[in-house]
């Protein structure tokens, strides 16, 4: 979850996304134990049990994490728990995913966080279980198949929509059009400043802005938006941003990131068990990513 790399905020959102109610073939919450929390209160820690895997889960991170169990990361976590021969127990926090390590893992009310960057310094990370990156989102009926930040058309298109604190925002500034889009971007979060509080544009809103022709180009982390792109009634295209993107002064601007699971640094045994289960569950993980339309690249 890097902030300028990927975004230590998961570059998703804390707003209610246009979540799909149910997705065929996805295990629902009733099929896995779930510990829920009241708004603003820490959930009670379920007892440690060798037969279960306590998974830290955000109730405010659609479409990656959703209470009905249909979130991308919920399903991946379930597949890995199954491969371990353990029962998945979701410990739900009514907070965005950026707080899962601090308020869940470190407080020992859960034991694993799903969907972290593989170099996250706060935790002991597993081997990557997939690699994806930022994408350009455009309407398929427009001759605007953007493939690179060096495309000169990006300087003259109508609005571009990007997550705050992301590589997309950094590149928007780098090509000299951030001020042009700043008021528009802030309007999407009711003009709340992201400087002193967690504020993020809903990934579903990013997609709908492009689909509804309010923005010509959207840029977002693929897992955050792929489901909405796939479900859009307006045909859209997504293109992975090249990982060799550089700023105007020659600085590398990474766009692709290995995703891993994180455990407490004093729990190498759990990391080892998760590593083995990730290898075993690789076909199931690939199928889940394909079902959501997430473009993937080879892991490093």
Coordinates of N, CA and C in Angstrom, one line a residue, residues 29-238:
X29 N -20.8 -14.4 3.3 CA -20.3 -14.3 4.6 C -20.8 -15.5 5.5
X30 N -22.0 -16.0 5.2 CA -22.6 -17.0 6.0 C -21.8 -18.3 5.9
X31 N -20.9 -18.4 4.9 CA -20.1 -19.6 4.7 C -18.8 -19.5 5.5
X32 N -18.5 -18.4 6.1 CA -17.3 -18.2 6.9 C -17.6 -17.4 8.1
X33 N -17.0 -17.7 9.2 CA -17.3 -17.0 10.4 C -16.8 -15.5 10.2
X34 N -17.5 -14.6 10.8 CA -17.2 -13.2 10.7 C -17.4 -12.5 12.0
X35 N -16.4 -11.8 12.5 CA -16.5 -11.0 13.7 C -16.7 -9.6 13.3
X36 N -17.8 -8.9 13.6 CA -18.1 -7.6 13.2 C -17.9 -6.6 14.3
X37 N -17.6 -5.3 13.9 CA -17.5 -4.3 14.9 C -18.5 -3.2 14.8
X38 N -18.9 -2.5 15.9 CA -19.8 -1.4 15.8 C -19.0 -0.2 15.3
X39 N -19.6 0.8 14.7 CA -19.0 2.0 14.1 C -18.2 2.6 15.3
X40 N -16.9 2.9 15.0 CA -16.1 3.6 16.0 C -15.6 2.7 17.1
X41 N -15.9 1.5 17.2 CA -15.5 0.6 18.3 C -14.6 -0.5 17.7
X42 N -13.6 -0.9 18.5 CA -12.8 -2.0 18.1 C -13.6 -3.3 18.3
X43 N -13.5 -4.3 17.3 CA -14.2 -5.5 17.5 C -13.5 -6.4 18.6
X44 N -14.3 -7.2 19.2 CA -13.8 -8.2 20.1 C -12.9 -9.2 19.4
X45 N -11.8 -9.5 20.0 CA -10.9 -10.4 19.3 C -11.4 -11.8 19.5
X46 N -11.6 -12.5 18.4 CA -12.0 -13.9 18.5 C -10.9 -14.7 19.1
X47 N -11.1 -15.8 19.8 CA -10.0 -16.5 20.4 C -9.2 -17.2 19.4
X48 N -7.9 -17.2 19.7 CA -6.9 -17.9 18.8 C -7.3 -19.3 18.7
X49 N -7.3 -19.9 17.6 CA -7.7 -21.3 17.4 C -6.9 -21.9 16.3
X50 N -6.1 -22.9 16.5 CA -5.3 -23.5 15.5 C -6.0 -24.0 14.3
X51 N -7.4 -24.1 14.4 CA -8.2 -24.6 13.3 C -8.7 -23.5 12.4
X52 N -8.4 -22.2 12.8 CA -8.9 -21.1 12.1 C -7.8 -20.1 11.7
X53 N -8.1 -19.2 10.8 CA -7.2 -18.1 10.4 C -8.0 -16.8 10.6
X54 N -7.5 -16.0 11.5 CA -8.1 -14.7 11.8 C -7.6 -13.7 10.8
X55 N -8.5 -13.2 10.0 CA -8.2 -12.3 8.9 C -8.7 -10.9 9.2
X56 N -7.8 -9.9 9.2 CA -8.2 -8.5 9.4 C -8.9 -8.1 8.1
X57 N -10.1 -7.5 8.3 CA -10.8 -7.1 7.1 C -11.5 -5.7 7.3
X58 N -11.4 -4.9 6.3 CA -12.0 -3.6 6.3 C -13.4 -3.7 5.8
X59 N -14.4 -3.1 6.5 CA -15.8 -3.0 6.0 C -16.0 -1.7 5.2
X60 N -14.9 -1.0 4.9 CA -15.0 0.2 4.1 C -14.0 0.3 3.0
X61 N -13.9 -0.8 2.3 CA -13.0 -0.9 1.2 C -13.5 -1.7 0.0
X62 N -14.7 -1.4 -0.5 CA -15.2 -2.1 -1.7 C -14.4 -1.6 -2.9
X63 N -14.2 -2.5 -3.9 CA -14.7 -3.8 -4.0 C -13.7 -4.9 -3.5
X64 N -12.6 -4.4 -2.8 CA -11.6 -5.4 -2.3 C -12.1 -6.1 -1.1
X65 N -12.8 -5.5 -0.2 CA -13.2 -6.1 1.0 C -14.7 -5.7 1.3
X66 N -15.6 -6.7 1.4 CA -17.0 -6.4 1.6 C -17.6 -7.4 2.6
X67 N -18.5 -6.9 3.4 CA -19.0 -7.7 4.5 C -19.7 -9.0 4.0
X68 N -20.2 -9.0 2.8 CA -20.9 -10.3 2.4 C -19.9 -11.3 1.9
X69 N -18.6 -11.0 2.0 CA -17.5 -11.9 1.6 C -17.2 -11.9 0.1
X70 N -17.8 -11.0 -0.7 CA -17.6 -11.1 -2.1 C -16.5 -10.2 -2.6
X71 N -15.8 -9.5 -1.7 CA -14.7 -8.7 -2.0 C -13.5 -9.5 -2.6
X72 N -12.8 -8.9 -3.5 CA -11.6 -9.6 -4.1 C -10.7 -10.2 -3.1
X73 N -10.3 -9.4 -2.1 CA -9.4 -9.9 -1.1 C -10.0 -10.9 -0.1
X74 N -11.3 -10.7 0.1 CA -12.0 -11.7 1.0 C -11.9 -13.1 0.4
X75 N -12.2 -13.1 -0.9 CA -12.2 -14.4 -1.6 C -10.8 -15.0 -1.7
X76 N -9.8 -14.2 -1.9 CA -8.4 -14.7 -2.0 C -8.0 -15.2 -0.6
X77 N -8.4 -14.5 0.5 CA -8.1 -14.9 1.8 C -8.7 -16.3 2.1
X78 N -10.0 -16.4 1.7 CA -10.7 -17.7 1.9 C -10.0 -18.8 1.2
X79 N -9.6 -18.6 -0.1 CA -8.9 -19.6 -0.8 C -7.6 -20.1 -0.1
X80 N -6.9 -19.1 0.4 CA -5.6 -19.4 1.1 C -5.9 -20.1 2.4
X81 N -6.9 -19.7 3.1 CA -7.3 -20.4 4.4 C -7.7 -21.8 4.1
X82 N -8.4 -22.0 3.0 CA -8.8 -23.4 2.7 C -7.6 -24.2 2.3
X83 N -6.6 -23.6 1.6 CA -5.4 -24.4 1.3 C -4.6 -24.7 2.5
X84 N -4.8 -24.0 3.6 CA -4.1 -24.3 4.9 C -4.9 -25.3 5.7
X85 N -6.1 -25.6 5.2 CA -6.9 -26.5 6.0 C -7.5 -25.8 7.2
X86 N -7.6 -24.4 7.2 CA -8.2 -23.7 8.3 C -9.5 -23.0 7.9
X87 N -10.2 -22.6 8.9 CA -11.5 -21.9 8.7 C -11.2 -20.4 8.7
X88 N -11.7 -19.7 7.7 CA -11.5 -18.3 7.6 C -12.4 -17.5 8.6
X89 N -11.8 -16.7 9.4 CA -12.6 -15.9 10.4 C -12.2 -14.5 10.1
X90 N -13.2 -13.7 9.5 CA -13.0 -12.3 9.2 C -13.3 -11.5 10.4
X91 N -12.3 -10.7 10.8 CA -12.5 -9.7 11.9 C -12.7 -8.4 11.3
X92 N -13.9 -7.9 11.3 CA -14.3 -6.7 10.5 C -14.0 -5.4 11.3
X93 N -13.3 -4.5 10.7 CA -13.1 -3.2 11.3 C -13.8 -2.2 10.4
X94 N -14.6 -1.3 11.0 CA -15.3 -0.3 10.3 C -14.4 0.9 10.0
X95 N -13.3 0.6 9.4 CA -12.3 1.6 9.0 C -11.7 1.3 7.7
X96 N -11.2 2.3 6.9 CA -10.5 2.0 5.7 C -9.3 1.0 5.9
X97 N -8.9 0.4 4.9 CA -7.8 -0.7 5.0 C -6.5 -0.1 5.5
X98 N -6.3 1.2 5.4 CA -5.0 1.7 5.8 C -4.8 1.5 7.3
X99 N -5.9 1.3 8.1 CA -5.8 1.1 9.5 C -5.7 -0.3 10.0
X100 N -5.8 -1.3 9.1 CA -5.8 -2.7 9.5 C -4.6 -3.1 10.2
X101 N -3.4 -2.7 9.8 CA -2.2 -3.1 10.5 C -2.2 -2.5 11.9
X102 N -2.4 -1.2 12.0 CA -2.3 -0.5 13.3 C -3.4 -1.0 14.3
X103 N -4.6 -1.1 13.8 CA -5.8 -1.3 14.7 C -6.3 -2.7 14.7
X104 N -5.7 -3.6 13.9 CA -6.1 -5.0 13.9 C -4.9 -5.9 14.2
X105 N -3.9 -5.9 13.3 CA -2.8 -6.8 13.4 C -2.0 -6.5 14.7
X106 N -1.6 -5.2 14.8 CA -0.7 -4.9 16.0 C -1.4 -5.0 17.3
X107 N -2.7 -4.9 17.3 CA -3.5 -5.1 18.6 C -3.9 -6.6 18.8
X108 N -3.4 -7.4 17.9 CA -3.6 -8.9 18.0 C -5.0 -9.4 18.1
X109 N -5.9 -8.6 17.4 CA -7.3 -9.1 17.3 C -7.5 -9.9 16.0
X110 N -6.5 -9.9 15.2 CA -6.5 -10.7 13.9 C -5.0 -11.0 13.6
X111 N -4.8 -11.9 12.7 CA -3.4 -12.3 12.5 C -2.8 -12.1 11.1
X112 N -3.6 -11.8 10.1 CA -3.1 -11.6 8.8 C -3.9 -10.5 8.1
X113 N -3.1 -9.6 7.3 CA -3.7 -8.6 6.5 C -3.5 -9.0 5.1
X114 N -4.5 -8.9 4.3 CA -4.4 -9.3 2.9 C -4.3 -8.0 2.0
X115 N -3.5 -8.1 0.9 CA -3.5 -7.0 0.0 C -2.5 -5.9 0.3
X116 N -1.4 -6.3 0.9 CA -0.3 -5.3 1.2 C 0.7 -5.4 0.1
X117 N 1.5 -4.3 -0.1 CA 2.6 -4.4 -1.0 C 3.7 -5.3 -0.4
X118 N 4.4 -6.0 -1.2 CA 5.3 -7.0 -0.7 C 6.5 -6.4 0.0
X119 N 6.7 -5.0 -0.1 CA 7.8 -4.4 0.6 C 7.3 -3.6 1.8
X120 N 6.1 -3.8 2.2 CA 5.5 -3.0 3.4 C 6.4 -3.2 4.6
X121 N 7.0 -2.1 5.1 CA 8.0 -2.2 6.2 C 7.3 -2.5 7.6
X122 N 6.0 -2.4 7.7 CA 5.4 -2.5 9.0 C 5.2 -4.0 9.4
X123 N 5.3 -4.9 8.4 CA 4.9 -6.3 8.7 C 6.0 -7.2 8.1
X124 N 5.8 -8.5 8.4 CA 6.5 -9.6 7.7 C 5.6 -10.0 6.6
X125 N 6.1 -9.9 5.3 CA 5.2 -10.2 4.2 C 5.5 -11.6 3.6
X126 N 4.4 -12.1 3.1 CA 4.5 -13.4 2.4 C 5.1 -13.2 1.0
X127 N 5.3 -14.3 0.3 CA 5.6 -14.3 -1.1 C 4.5 -13.6 -1.8
X128 N 4.7 -12.9 -2.9 CA 3.6 -12.3 -3.6 C 2.7 -13.3 -4.2
X129 N 1.4 -13.0 -4.2 CA 0.4 -13.9 -4.8 C -0.2 -13.4 -6.1
X130 N 0.1 -12.1 -6.4 CA -0.2 -11.6 -7.8 C 0.5 -10.2 -7.9
X131 N 0.6 -9.8 -9.1 CA 1.2 -8.5 -9.4 C 0.3 -7.8 -10.4
X132 N 0.0 -6.5 -10.0 CA -0.8 -5.7 -11.0 C -0.4 -4.3 -10.8
X133 N -1.1 -3.4 -11.5 CA -0.6 -2.0 -11.5 C -1.7 -1.0 -11.8
X134 N -1.3 0.2 -12.0 CA -2.2 1.2 -12.4 C -2.6 1.1 -13.8
X135 N -3.8 1.6 -14.1 CA -4.4 1.5 -15.5 C -5.0 2.8 -15.9
X136 N -4.9 3.0 -17.2 CA -5.7 4.1 -17.9 C -7.1 3.5 -18.2
X137 N -8.1 4.3 -17.9 CA -9.5 3.9 -18.2 C -10.0 4.9 -19.2
X138 N -10.5 4.4 -20.3 CA -11.1 5.3 -21.3 C -12.4 4.6 -21.9
X139 N -13.2 5.4 -22.5 CA -14.4 4.8 -23.2 C -13.9 4.1 -24.5
X140 N -14.5 3.0 -24.7 CA -14.1 2.2 -25.9 C -14.6 2.9 -27.2
X141 N -15.6 3.7 -27.1 CA -16.1 4.4 -28.3 C -15.4 5.7 -28.7
X142 N -14.3 6.0 -27.9 CA -13.5 7.1 -28.2 C -12.1 6.7 -28.7
X143 N -11.6 7.5 -29.6 CA -10.3 7.3 -30.2 C -9.3 7.8 -29.2
X144 N -9.2 7.2 -28.1 CA -8.3 7.7 -27.0 C -7.7 6.6 -26.2
X145 N -7.1 5.7 -27.0 CA -6.4 4.5 -26.4 C -5.1 4.9 -25.8
X146 N -5.1 5.5 -24.6 CA -3.9 6.0 -24.0 C -3.1 4.8 -23.5
X147 N -1.8 4.8 -23.8 CA -0.9 3.7 -23.3 C 0.2 4.2 -22.5
X148 N 0.4 5.5 -22.4 CA 1.6 6.0 -21.7 C 1.4 7.4 -21.2
X149 N 2.0 7.8 -20.1 CA 1.9 9.2 -19.6 C 2.6 10.2 -20.6
X150 N 3.4 9.6 -21.5 CA 4.0 10.5 -22.5 C 3.1 10.9 -23.6
X151 N 1.9 10.3 -23.7 CA 1.0 10.6 -24.7 C 0.6 12.1 -24.7
X152 N 0.9 12.9 -25.7 CA 0.7 14.3 -25.7 C -0.8 14.7 -25.5
X153 N -1.7 13.8 -25.9 CA -3.1 14.1 -25.8 C -3.6 14.3 -24.3
X154 N -2.8 13.7 -23.4 CA -3.2 13.9 -22.0 C -3.1 15.3 -21.5
X155 N -2.4 16.1 -22.2 CA -2.3 17.6 -21.8 C -3.5 18.4 -22.3
X156 N -4.3 17.8 -23.2 CA -5.3 18.6 -23.8 C -6.7 17.9 -23.6
X157 N -6.8 16.7 -23.1 CA -8.1 16.1 -22.9 C -8.9 16.8 -21.9
X158 N -10.2 16.6 -21.8 CA -11.0 17.1 -20.7 C -10.6 16.5 -19.4
X159 N -11.4 16.6 -18.4 CA -10.9 16.1 -17.1 C -10.3 14.8 -17.1
X160 N -9.3 14.7 -16.2 CA -8.7 13.4 -15.8 C -9.0 13.1 -14.3
X161 N -9.4 11.9 -14.0 CA -9.7 11.6 -12.6 C -8.7 10.5 -12.1
X162 N -8.1 10.9 -11.0 CA -7.0 10.0 -10.4 C -7.2 10.0 -8.8
X163 N -6.8 8.9 -8.2 CA -6.9 8.9 -6.7 C -5.9 9.9 -6.1
X164 N -6.2 10.4 -4.9 CA -5.3 11.3 -4.2 C -4.1 10.4 -3.7
X165 N -2.9 11.0 -3.7 CA -1.8 10.3 -3.1 C -1.2 9.2 -3.9
X166 N -1.6 9.1 -5.2 CA -1.3 8.0 -6.1 C -0.2 8.4 -7.1
X167 N 0.4 7.4 -7.8 CA 1.3 7.7 -8.9 C 0.6 8.6 -10.0
X168 N -0.7 8.3 -10.1 CA -1.5 9.1 -11.1 C -1.5 10.6 -10.7
X169 N -1.7 10.9 -9.5 CA -1.8 12.3 -9.0 C -0.4 12.9 -9.3
X170 N 0.7 12.1 -8.9 CA 2.0 12.7 -9.1 C 2.3 13.0 -10.6
X171 N 1.9 12.1 -11.5 CA 2.1 12.3 -12.9 C 1.2 13.4 -13.4
X172 N 0.0 13.5 -12.9 CA -0.8 14.6 -13.3 C -0.1 16.0 -13.0
X173 N 0.5 16.1 -11.9 CA 1.3 17.3 -11.6 C 2.5 17.4 -12.5
X174 N 3.1 16.2 -12.8 CA 4.4 16.3 -13.6 C 4.1 16.8 -15.0
X175 N 3.0 16.4 -15.6 CA 2.7 16.9 -17.0 C 2.0 18.2 -17.0
X176 N 1.9 18.9 -15.8 CA 1.5 20.3 -15.8 C 0.0 20.5 -15.9
X177 N -0.8 19.5 -15.5 CA -2.3 19.8 -15.6 C -3.0 19.6 -14.3
X178 N -2.3 19.4 -13.2 CA -3.0 19.2 -11.9 C -3.9 20.4 -11.6
X179 N -3.4 21.6 -11.7 CA -4.2 22.7 -11.3 C -5.5 22.8 -12.1
X180 N -5.4 22.4 -13.3 CA -6.6 22.4 -14.2 C -7.6 21.4 -13.7
X181 N -7.2 20.3 -13.1 CA -8.2 19.3 -12.7 C -8.4 19.3 -11.2
X182 N -7.7 20.2 -10.4 CA -7.8 20.1 -9.0 C -9.2 20.4 -8.4
X183 N -9.8 21.4 -8.9 CA -11.2 21.7 -8.4 C -12.2 20.6 -8.7
X184 N -12.0 20.0 -9.9 CA -12.8 18.9 -10.3 C -12.6 17.7 -9.4
X185 N -11.4 17.4 -9.1 CA -11.1 16.2 -8.2 C -11.7 16.5 -6.8
X186 N -11.5 17.7 -6.3 CA -12.0 18.0 -5.0 C -13.5 17.9 -5.0
X187 N -14.2 18.3 -6.1 CA -15.6 18.2 -6.1 C -16.1 16.8 -6.0
X188 N -15.3 15.8 -6.3 CA -15.8 14.4 -6.2 C -15.8 13.9 -4.8
X189 N -15.1 14.7 -3.9 CA -15.1 14.3 -2.4 C -15.7 15.4 -1.6
X190 N -16.7 16.2 -2.3 CA -17.3 17.3 -1.6 C -16.4 18.3 -1.0
X191 N -15.3 18.5 -1.7 CA -14.3 19.5 -1.3 C -13.6 19.3 0.0
X192 N -13.6 18.0 0.5 CA -12.8 17.7 1.7 C -11.4 17.6 1.3
X193 N -10.5 18.2 2.1 CA -9.1 18.2 1.8 C -8.5 16.8 2.3
X194 N -7.7 16.2 1.5 CA -7.0 15.0 1.9 C -5.8 15.2 2.7
X195 N -5.5 16.4 3.0 CA -4.2 16.7 3.7 C -4.2 16.2 5.2
X196 N -5.3 16.5 5.9 CA -5.3 16.2 7.3 C -6.3 15.1 7.7
X197 N -6.9 14.4 6.8 CA -7.8 13.4 7.1 C -7.9 12.4 5.9
X198 N -8.3 11.2 6.2 CA -8.4 10.2 5.1 C -9.5 10.6 4.2
X199 N -9.1 10.9 3.0 CA -10.1 11.3 2.0 C -9.7 10.6 0.7
X200 N -10.6 9.9 0.0 CA -10.3 9.3 -1.2 C -11.5 9.2 -2.1
X201 N -11.2 9.3 -3.4 CA -12.3 9.2 -4.4 C -12.7 7.7 -4.6
X202 N -13.9 7.5 -4.5 CA -14.5 6.1 -4.6 C -14.1 5.6 -6.0
X203 N -13.5 4.4 -6.0 CA -13.1 3.8 -7.3 C -14.2 3.6 -8.3
X204 N -15.4 3.3 -7.7 CA -16.6 3.2 -8.6 C -16.9 4.6 -9.2
X205 N -16.7 5.6 -8.5 CA -16.9 7.0 -9.0 C -15.9 7.3 -10.1
X206 N -14.7 6.9 -9.9 CA -13.6 7.1 -11.0 C -14.1 6.5 -12.3
X207 N -14.6 5.2 -12.2 CA -15.1 4.5 -13.4 C -16.3 5.2 -14.0
X208 N -17.3 5.6 -13.1 CA -18.5 6.2 -13.6 C -18.3 7.6 -14.2
X209 N -17.3 8.3 -13.7 CA -17.0 9.6 -14.3 C -16.5 9.4 -15.8
X210 N -15.8 8.4 -16.0 CA -15.3 8.1 -17.4 C -16.5 7.6 -18.2
X211 N -17.2 6.7 -17.7 CA -18.4 6.1 -18.4 C -19.4 7.1 -18.8
X212 N -19.6 8.1 -17.9 CA -20.6 9.1 -18.1 C -20.1 10.3 -18.8
X213 N -18.9 10.2 -19.3 CA -18.3 11.3 -20.2 C -18.0 12.5 -19.4
X214 N -17.8 12.4 -18.1 CA -17.5 13.6 -17.3 C -16.0 13.8 -17.2
X215 N -15.3 12.7 -17.5 CA -13.8 12.7 -17.5 C -13.4 11.9 -18.7
X216 N -12.4 12.3 -19.4 CA -11.9 11.6 -20.6 C -11.1 10.4 -20.2
X217 N -10.3 10.6 -19.2 CA -9.4 9.5 -18.8 C -9.4 9.3 -17.2
X218 N -9.5 8.1 -16.8 CA -9.3 7.8 -15.4 C -8.0 7.0 -15.2
X219 N -7.4 7.1 -14.0 CA -6.2 6.4 -13.7 C -6.4 5.8 -12.3
X220 N -6.3 4.5 -12.1 CA -6.5 3.9 -10.8 C -5.8 2.6 -10.8
X221 N -5.6 2.0 -9.5 CA -5.0 0.7 -9.3 C -6.0 -0.3 -9.8
X222 N -5.6 -1.2 -10.7 CA -6.5 -2.1 -11.4 C -7.4 -2.9 -10.5
X223 N -6.9 -3.5 -9.4 CA -7.9 -4.3 -8.6 C -9.0 -3.4 -8.0
X224 N -8.7 -2.1 -7.8 CA -9.8 -1.3 -7.3 C -10.9 -1.0 -8.2
X225 N -10.6 -1.1 -9.5 CA -11.6 -0.6 -10.5 C -12.1 -1.7 -11.5
X226 N -11.3 -2.8 -11.6 CA -11.6 -3.8 -12.7 C -13.0 -4.3 -12.6
X227 N -13.6 -4.6 -11.4 CA -14.9 -5.1 -11.3 C -15.9 -4.1 -11.9
X228 N -15.7 -2.8 -11.6 CA -16.7 -1.8 -12.1 C -16.5 -1.5 -13.6
X229 N -15.3 -1.6 -14.1 CA -15.1 -1.5 -15.5 C -15.8 -2.7 -16.2
X230 N -15.7 -3.9 -15.7 CA -16.3 -5.0 -16.3 C -17.9 -5.0 -16.2
X231 N -18.4 -4.3 -15.2 CA -19.8 -4.3 -15.0 C -20.5 -3.1 -15.7
X232 N -19.7 -2.2 -16.2 CA -20.2 -0.9 -16.8 C -21.0 -1.2 -18.1
X233 N -22.2 -0.6 -18.1 CA -23.0 -0.7 -19.3 C -22.5 0.0 -20.5
X234 N -21.6 1.0 -20.2 CA -20.9 1.7 -21.3 C -19.5 1.0 -21.5
X235 N -19.3 0.4 -22.7 CA -18.0 -0.3 -22.9 C -16.8 0.6 -22.6
X236 N -15.9 0.0 -21.8 CA -14.7 0.8 -21.4 C -13.4 -0.1 -21.7
X237 N -12.3 0.6 -21.8 CA -11.1 -0.1 -22.0 C -10.1 0.2 -20.8
X238 N -9.4 -0.7 -20.4 CA -8.3 -0.4 -19.4 C -7.0 -0.9 -19.9

